[in-house]
Every structure is written in C-alpha cells, then in structure tokens.
Short mmCIF file of C-alpha atoms in Angstrom, two decimals:
data_model
loop_
_atom_site.label_atom_id
_atom_site.label_comp_id
_atom_site.label_asym_id
_atom_site.label_seq_id
_atom_site.Cartn_x
_atom_site.Cartn_y
_atom_site.Cartn_z
CA MET L 1 0.00 0.00 0.00
CA ARG L 2 2.85 2.39 0.83
CA LYS L 3 4.32 1.76 -2.63
CA ILE L 4 1.03 2.80 -4.26
CA PHE L 5 0.93 6.03 -2.26
CA LYS L 6 4.56 6.70 -3.16
CA GLU L 7 3.91 6.25 -6.87
CA LEU L 8 0.85 8.46 -6.66
CA HIS L 9 2.83 11.10 -4.79
CA ILE L 10 5.61 11.12 -7.38
CA TRP L 11 3.55 11.02 -10.56
CA LEU L 12 1.13 13.71 -9.45
CA SER L 13 4.04 15.90 -8.41
CA MET L 14 6.00 15.56 -11.65
CA PRO L 15 3.69 17.56 -13.96
CA LEU L 16 2.48 19.98 -11.27
CA GLY L 17 5.65 20.67 -9.30
CA LEU L 18 6.63 23.95 -10.91
CA VAL L 19 3.09 25.31 -10.67
CA MET L 20 3.01 24.36 -6.98
CA SER L 21 6.33 26.12 -6.42
CA VAL L 22 5.03 29.29 -8.06
CA ILE L 23 1.79 29.20 -6.04
CA CYS L 24 3.61 28.70 -2.73
CA PHE L 25 6.38 31.23 -3.42
CA SER L 26 4.01 33.97 -4.60
CA GLY L 27 1.75 33.28 -1.63
CA ALA L 28 4.68 33.65 0.74
CA MET L 29 5.57 36.99 -0.85
CA LEU L 30 2.07 38.29 -0.11
CA VAL L 31 2.13 37.50 3.61
CA PHE L 32 3.79 40.76 4.64
CA GLU L 33 2.40 42.95 1.86
CA LYS L 34 0.58 45.23 4.31
CA GLU L 35 3.68 46.04 6.37
CA ILE L 36 5.92 46.58 3.36
CA THR L 37 3.35 48.70 1.53
CA GLU L 38 2.85 50.93 4.56
CA LYS L 39 6.60 51.49 4.80
CA VAL L 40 6.96 52.36 1.11
CA GLN L 41 3.77 54.47 0.90
CA LYS L 42 3.70 55.79 4.45
CA GLU L 43 2.36 59.17 3.28
CA TYR L 44 -1.06 57.55 2.76
CA TYR L 45 -1.30 55.62 6.01
CA PHE L 46 0.12 57.98 8.64
CA VAL L 47 -0.81 61.50 9.70
CA ASP L 48 1.61 64.39 9.45
CA LYS L 49 1.20 65.38 13.07
CA VAL L 50 -0.83 64.04 15.99
CA SER L 51 -2.90 66.58 17.92
CA ASP L 52 -5.60 66.56 20.58
CA ASP L 53 -8.42 67.51 18.22
CA ALA L 54 -9.54 64.95 15.66
CA LEU L 55 -12.38 65.18 13.20
CA SER L 56 -15.43 63.05 13.82
CA ILE L 57 -16.34 60.18 11.51
CA GLU L 58 -19.27 62.20 10.19
CA GLN L 59 -17.01 65.14 9.35
CA VAL L 60 -14.56 62.87 7.53
CA MET L 61 -17.37 61.29 5.51
CA ALA L 62 -18.74 64.73 4.61
CA MET L 63 -15.29 65.72 3.31
CA VAL L 64 -14.80 62.58 1.21
CA GLU L 65 -18.29 62.24 -0.31
CA PRO L 66 -18.03 65.25 -2.71
CA THR L 67 -14.81 63.81 -4.19
CA LEU L 68 -16.41 60.49 -5.18
CA ALA L 69 -18.08 59.50 -8.43
CA ASP L 70 -21.88 59.37 -8.43
CA ASP L 71 -21.96 55.55 -8.39
CA VAL L 72 -19.48 55.18 -5.52
CA GLU L 73 -20.59 55.18 -1.90
CA ILE L 74 -18.84 55.14 1.48
CA LYS L 75 -19.18 51.72 3.15
CA ASN L 76 -17.61 52.55 6.50
CA VAL L 77 -14.77 54.38 8.22
CA VAL L 78 -12.05 52.45 10.04
CA VAL L 79 -10.52 54.20 13.05
CA SER L 80 -7.25 52.72 14.29
CA GLU L 81 -6.30 52.51 17.95
CA GLU L 82 -2.97 54.05 16.94
CA ALA L 83 -3.28 57.85 17.00
CA GLU L 84 -0.72 58.31 14.21
CA ARG L 85 -2.69 56.26 11.68
CA CYS L 86 -5.02 57.95 9.22
CA TYR L 87 -8.73 57.19 9.09
CA LYS L 88 -9.51 54.63 6.39
CA VAL L 89 -12.67 55.33 4.40
CA ASN L 90 -13.75 52.13 2.63
CA LEU L 91 -15.60 52.59 -0.67
CA SER L 92 -18.26 50.49 -2.38
CA LYS L 93 -16.16 50.09 -5.55
CA PRO L 94 -13.84 49.18 -7.03
CA LYS L 95 -13.18 46.14 -4.86
CA HIS L 96 -11.05 46.89 -1.76
CA ALA L 97 -10.90 50.61 -2.66
CA ALA L 98 -10.31 53.04 0.20
CA VAL L 99 -9.44 56.69 0.78
CA PHE L 100 -7.17 57.72 3.65
CA VAL L 101 -7.76 60.96 5.54
CA ASP L 102 -5.61 62.81 8.07
CA GLN L 103 -8.14 63.21 10.87
CA TYR L 104 -6.22 66.08 12.46
CA SER L 105 -5.46 68.31 9.48
CA GLY L 106 -8.41 67.23 7.36
CA GLU L 107 -6.16 66.43 4.42
CA ILE L 108 -7.49 63.75 2.08
CA LYS L 109 -4.43 61.61 1.41
CA GLY L 110 -6.01 59.77 -1.50
CA GLN L 111 -6.16 56.15 -2.65
CA PRO L 112 -2.86 54.23 -2.62
CA GLU L 113 -2.25 51.81 -5.47
CA ARG L 114 -0.99 48.28 -5.01
CA LEU L 115 2.77 48.10 -5.45
CA PRO L 116 3.75 46.55 -8.83
CA PHE L 117 5.67 43.71 -7.16
CA PHE L 118 2.70 42.61 -5.08
CA ARG L 119 0.33 43.05 -7.99
CA THR L 120 2.52 40.64 -9.96
CA MET L 121 2.73 38.18 -7.06
CA PHE L 122 -1.05 38.26 -6.63
CA ARG L 123 -1.67 37.56 -10.33
CA LEU L 124 0.87 34.73 -10.21
CA HIS L 125 -0.69 33.27 -7.09
CA ARG L 126 -4.27 33.38 -8.33
CA TRP L 127 -4.07 33.12 -12.11
CA LEU L 128 -0.44 32.45 -13.19
CA MET L 129 -0.44 35.94 -14.76
CA ASP L 130 -3.42 35.05 -16.94
CA SER L 131 -6.35 37.45 -17.47
CA ARG L 132 -10.06 36.71 -17.37
CA PRO L 133 -11.25 36.24 -20.99
CA GLN L 134 -13.62 38.95 -22.16
CA ASP L 135 -15.72 36.49 -24.18
CA GLY L 136 -16.58 34.42 -21.12
CA GLY L 137 -14.32 31.53 -22.16
CA ILE L 138 -12.30 29.29 -19.89
CA PHE L 139 -10.10 31.20 -17.46
CA TRP L 140 -7.13 28.90 -17.95
CA GLY L 141 -4.82 30.45 -15.38
CA LYS L 142 -7.42 30.22 -12.64
CA MET L 143 -8.33 26.68 -13.74
CA ILE L 144 -4.72 25.46 -13.66
CA VAL L 145 -4.14 26.98 -10.21
CA GLY L 146 -7.36 25.43 -8.92
CA VAL L 147 -6.65 21.94 -10.29
CA SER L 148 -3.05 22.09 -9.08
CA THR L 149 -4.18 23.13 -5.60
CA LEU L 150 -6.77 20.36 -5.50
CA LEU L 151 -4.18 17.76 -6.46
CA MET L 152 -1.74 19.36 -4.03
CA VAL L 153 -4.06 18.21 -1.24
CA ILE L 154 -3.65 14.61 -2.44
CA ILE L 155 0.11 15.07 -2.78
CA ILE L 156 0.39 16.38 0.78
CA ILE L 157 -1.72 13.57 2.23
CA THR L 158 0.22 10.87 0.37
CA GLY L 159 3.44 12.55 1.48
CA ILE L 160 2.38 12.34 5.12
CA ILE L 161 1.54 8.65 4.71
CA ILE L 162 4.91 7.94 3.05
CA TRP L 163 6.70 9.88 5.79
CA ILE L 164 5.38 7.72 8.66
CA PRO L 165 8.41 5.65 9.78
CA ASN L 166 8.30 1.88 10.03
CA ASN L 167 9.62 1.99 13.59
CA ILE L 168 10.24 4.54 16.30
CA LYS L 169 14.01 4.38 15.80
CA ASN L 170 13.68 6.13 12.42
CA LEU L 171 11.58 8.97 13.82
CA LYS L 172 14.54 11.16 14.75
CA THR L 173 16.03 10.79 11.26
CA ARG L 174 12.70 11.68 9.65
CA LEU L 175 12.48 14.87 11.73
CA SER L 176 16.03 16.20 11.36
CA ILE L 177 17.80 18.12 8.60
CA ASN L 178 21.49 17.28 8.23
CA VAL L 179 23.67 19.96 6.66
CA ARG L 180 26.99 18.09 6.98
CA LYS L 181 26.54 15.12 4.67
CA GLY L 182 26.44 16.76 1.29
CA TRP L 183 23.94 18.42 -0.97
CA ARG L 184 21.93 15.30 -1.79
CA ARG L 185 21.37 14.43 1.88
CA PHE L 186 20.44 18.03 2.63
CA CYS L 187 17.85 18.03 -0.17
CA TYR L 188 16.48 14.71 1.04
CA ASP L 189 16.15 15.92 4.63
CA LEU L 190 14.65 19.24 3.54
CA HIS L 191 12.08 17.38 1.46
CA VAL L 192 11.23 14.78 4.10
CA ALA L 193 11.60 16.65 7.40
CA GLY L 194 10.83 20.13 6.06
CA GLY L 195 7.82 18.74 4.26
CA ILE L 196 6.31 17.15 7.36
CA TYR L 197 6.84 20.32 9.43
CA ALA L 198 5.01 22.41 6.84
CA ALA L 199 2.46 19.82 5.69
CA LEU L 200 -0.48 20.71 7.91
CA LEU L 201 -0.10 24.45 7.32
CA ILE L 202 0.15 23.99 3.55
CA LEU L 203 -2.88 21.72 3.72
CA ALA L 204 -4.83 24.46 5.53
CA MET L 205 -3.77 26.99 2.88
CA ALA L 206 -4.78 24.66 0.06
CA LEU L 207 -8.18 23.69 1.49
CA THR L 208 -9.13 27.31 2.14
CA GLY L 209 -7.59 28.57 -1.11
CA LEU L 210 -9.82 26.26 -3.13
CA THR L 211 -12.84 28.33 -2.07
CA TRP L 212 -11.60 31.00 -4.49
CA SER L 213 -10.99 28.53 -7.31
CA PHE L 214 -14.19 26.52 -7.70
CA GLU L 215 -17.77 27.51 -7.05
CA TRP L 216 -18.78 23.87 -6.43
CA TYR L 217 -16.06 23.55 -3.79
CA ARG L 218 -17.08 26.82 -2.14
CA ASP L 219 -20.71 25.71 -2.02
CA GLY L 220 -19.72 22.36 -0.52
CA PHE L 221 -17.42 24.04 1.99
CA ASN L 222 -20.22 26.36 3.09
CA GLU L 223 -22.65 23.47 3.24
CA ILE L 224 -20.37 21.54 5.60
CA PHE L 225 -19.28 24.37 7.88
CA GLY L 226 -22.31 26.64 7.49
CA GLU L 227 -22.04 29.74 9.64
CA LEU L 228 -19.20 28.33 11.75
CA ILE L 229 -16.60 29.75 9.39
CA SER L 230 -17.18 33.14 7.79
CA ARG L 231 -15.52 34.37 4.61
CA LYS L 232 -13.32 36.60 6.74
CA THR L 233 -12.22 33.62 8.85
CA ILE L 234 -11.44 31.56 5.75
CA ARG L 235 -9.17 34.33 4.49
CA ALA L 236 -7.53 34.68 7.92
CA ILE L 237 -6.73 30.95 7.92
CA HIS L 238 -5.50 31.08 4.33
CA VAL L 239 -3.03 33.93 4.90
CA GLY L 240 -2.20 33.05 8.53
CA SER L 241 -3.40 36.32 10.02
CA TRP L 242 -5.72 34.69 12.57
CA GLY L 243 -3.01 34.50 15.24
CA GLY L 244 -1.18 37.76 14.60
CA MET L 245 2.46 38.08 13.64
CA THR L 246 3.43 34.66 15.02
CA THR L 247 1.11 32.70 12.74
CA ARG L 248 1.96 34.89 9.77
CA ILE L 249 5.66 34.12 10.21
CA LEU L 250 4.82 30.40 10.45
CA TRP L 251 2.65 30.62 7.32
CA PHE L 252 5.45 32.45 5.47
CA LEU L 253 8.02 29.79 6.40
CA ALA L 254 5.62 26.97 5.52
CA ALA L 255 4.87 28.52 2.12
CA MET L 256 8.59 28.96 1.41
CA ILE L 257 9.23 25.33 2.32
CA GLY L 258 6.29 24.41 0.11
CA ALA L 259 7.98 26.22 -2.76
CA THR L 260 11.14 24.13 -2.30
CA LEU L 261 9.43 20.74 -2.00
CA PRO L 262 8.81 20.21 -5.75
CA LEU L 263 12.34 21.39 -6.54
CA THR L 264 14.01 19.04 -4.06
CA GLY L 265 11.63 16.33 -5.24
CA TYR L 266 12.71 16.81 -8.85
CA TYR L 267 16.35 16.76 -7.83
CA LEU L 268 16.02 13.55 -5.83
CA PHE L 269 13.95 11.83 -8.54
CA PHE L 270 16.37 12.56 -11.37
CA LYS L 271 19.40 11.92 -9.18
CA ARG L 272 18.00 8.50 -8.34
CA LYS L 273 17.03 7.71 -11.93
CA PHE L 274 20.01 9.08 -13.81
CA GLY L 275 22.75 9.73 -11.24
CA LYS L 276 25.92 7.69 -11.46
CA LYS L 277 25.97 4.83 -9.01
CA LYS L 278 29.08 4.44 -6.91
#
C-alpha cells in the first residue's frame, strides 16, 4: 500500500511541481504585503502630526463624499487605535478601494495603489499571470491553479503517509535536517523533514484557497461548515493572520518550504534515476 501512495505522490508531483512552487512562493511573498506597503507608501497611512483635536467620523465622511463618483458610496470608516494612523474610508467600488484621511489636518491623502511587485505576485498566485477572458471563455490560469491546488491536497496527504516511519528508531532521522553530509542528503532531509513540518499548514492553505478557485467547492465548503466559518475567517486561515504576527511568520516559512518541495523532489527523482551509481 505504501508503494502505491509513493507512486501516486511522485507522478502527481512531476507535472504539477513547478506550478506548486510558483503558487507557494508567490503566496509567501504576499504574507507581509501590508507592512511593506505601509513602509513604502507611508504618506497615505500615517498623519503628518498628531494633535488633541480629531475630526469626527461624520465630518470625515462629509469631506470625502463630494470627491467620489456618483456611483461610488462610502461603506464605512475604520478608526485605528494608533493615533498616528489615518482614518480609512472604505468605498463600495472598485473592490477593496479606500481613501485615507488625516483626521487632524483634514487632508485627504487619497487612494494608494498596489505596489507593482505585489500586484505581480497576486496575479501569479491566483491566475499564473493570466487574465479573465472577455468572451466568457475558460479562465485557464485560474483553472490550472485550482486543479493544481486540488491535487496538491492529495500530494500532501500521500506525502504524510509515506513519511510515517516503520519503527520509532527512524523517527529522529525523519524529523532532522542534516547539513553536513552533502547536498543530496540536505535536499532529502529538507524534502522529508521540512515537508512534514510544513504539511499541515500547507494543507490548511490549500483547502481554504480552493474556495476562491471553484464555485462547487465553495458551495460544498459552506454546506459543511455553514455559519461556523465566515468568509473573513477563511481568508484569515489562508493567509495566517488569525493569530497575529506569530502565525503569519509560520505561514510564510511553511509557504517557502512548500515552494522548495517540488524542486528538491525533482532533484532527488532525477538523481536516483540518472545519477551515477558508486
């Protein structure tokens, strides 16, 4: 039975490995987008000077409304607990649009644009840089990412089954990464031990990520979990933000390991098949 799982693990990974690496790597790059963006475009997110008198939410809304197009409305205003952060005025469209306002000076900071790097990483992660066809045809990039993620779930599960040692004596070896016995041993340990450390987190990312890929999966997911898991919670689990900075760092590391797994897998496969035997 283990041999069957091993063959399934290998032959599903071979055609999908590079896609999986791209999905995991681009996902890892998006984990700290918020912090990096706020550093680069700090003029939008932070006030010029903190004072004792701040505008009310109603006053801020009254200032922003005349600047909006007729078909755009204010959804809500987000007030941070940090006094130096601007008020965030969320808009009805386009999606995720917001205007930032200095609540002390009354200056409308404007709408920051997504940094080109993160825009590229997002398109890679979701659609492999593809664009939605205007004629309503198959969205191939989204389809490939969705199918690859679905099969990634099977690859992860078979990998966990293969990893389980035959006896307790091998457990330590399966959980350690040796950096002193050459490149091949390092790649093997990174694939085996690194893979098992990251497996459950990658599985959580994949299972939640599929809700963006397939409508049938999203409907089934909602049918099973109902109101127990909201859309906001699903996203928090997917990006690792549910536990603050600690879980986000863990999610980042797991995604980076996930990006290496197909590469080390390719190396070990071809080394075993075509490497010179001593």
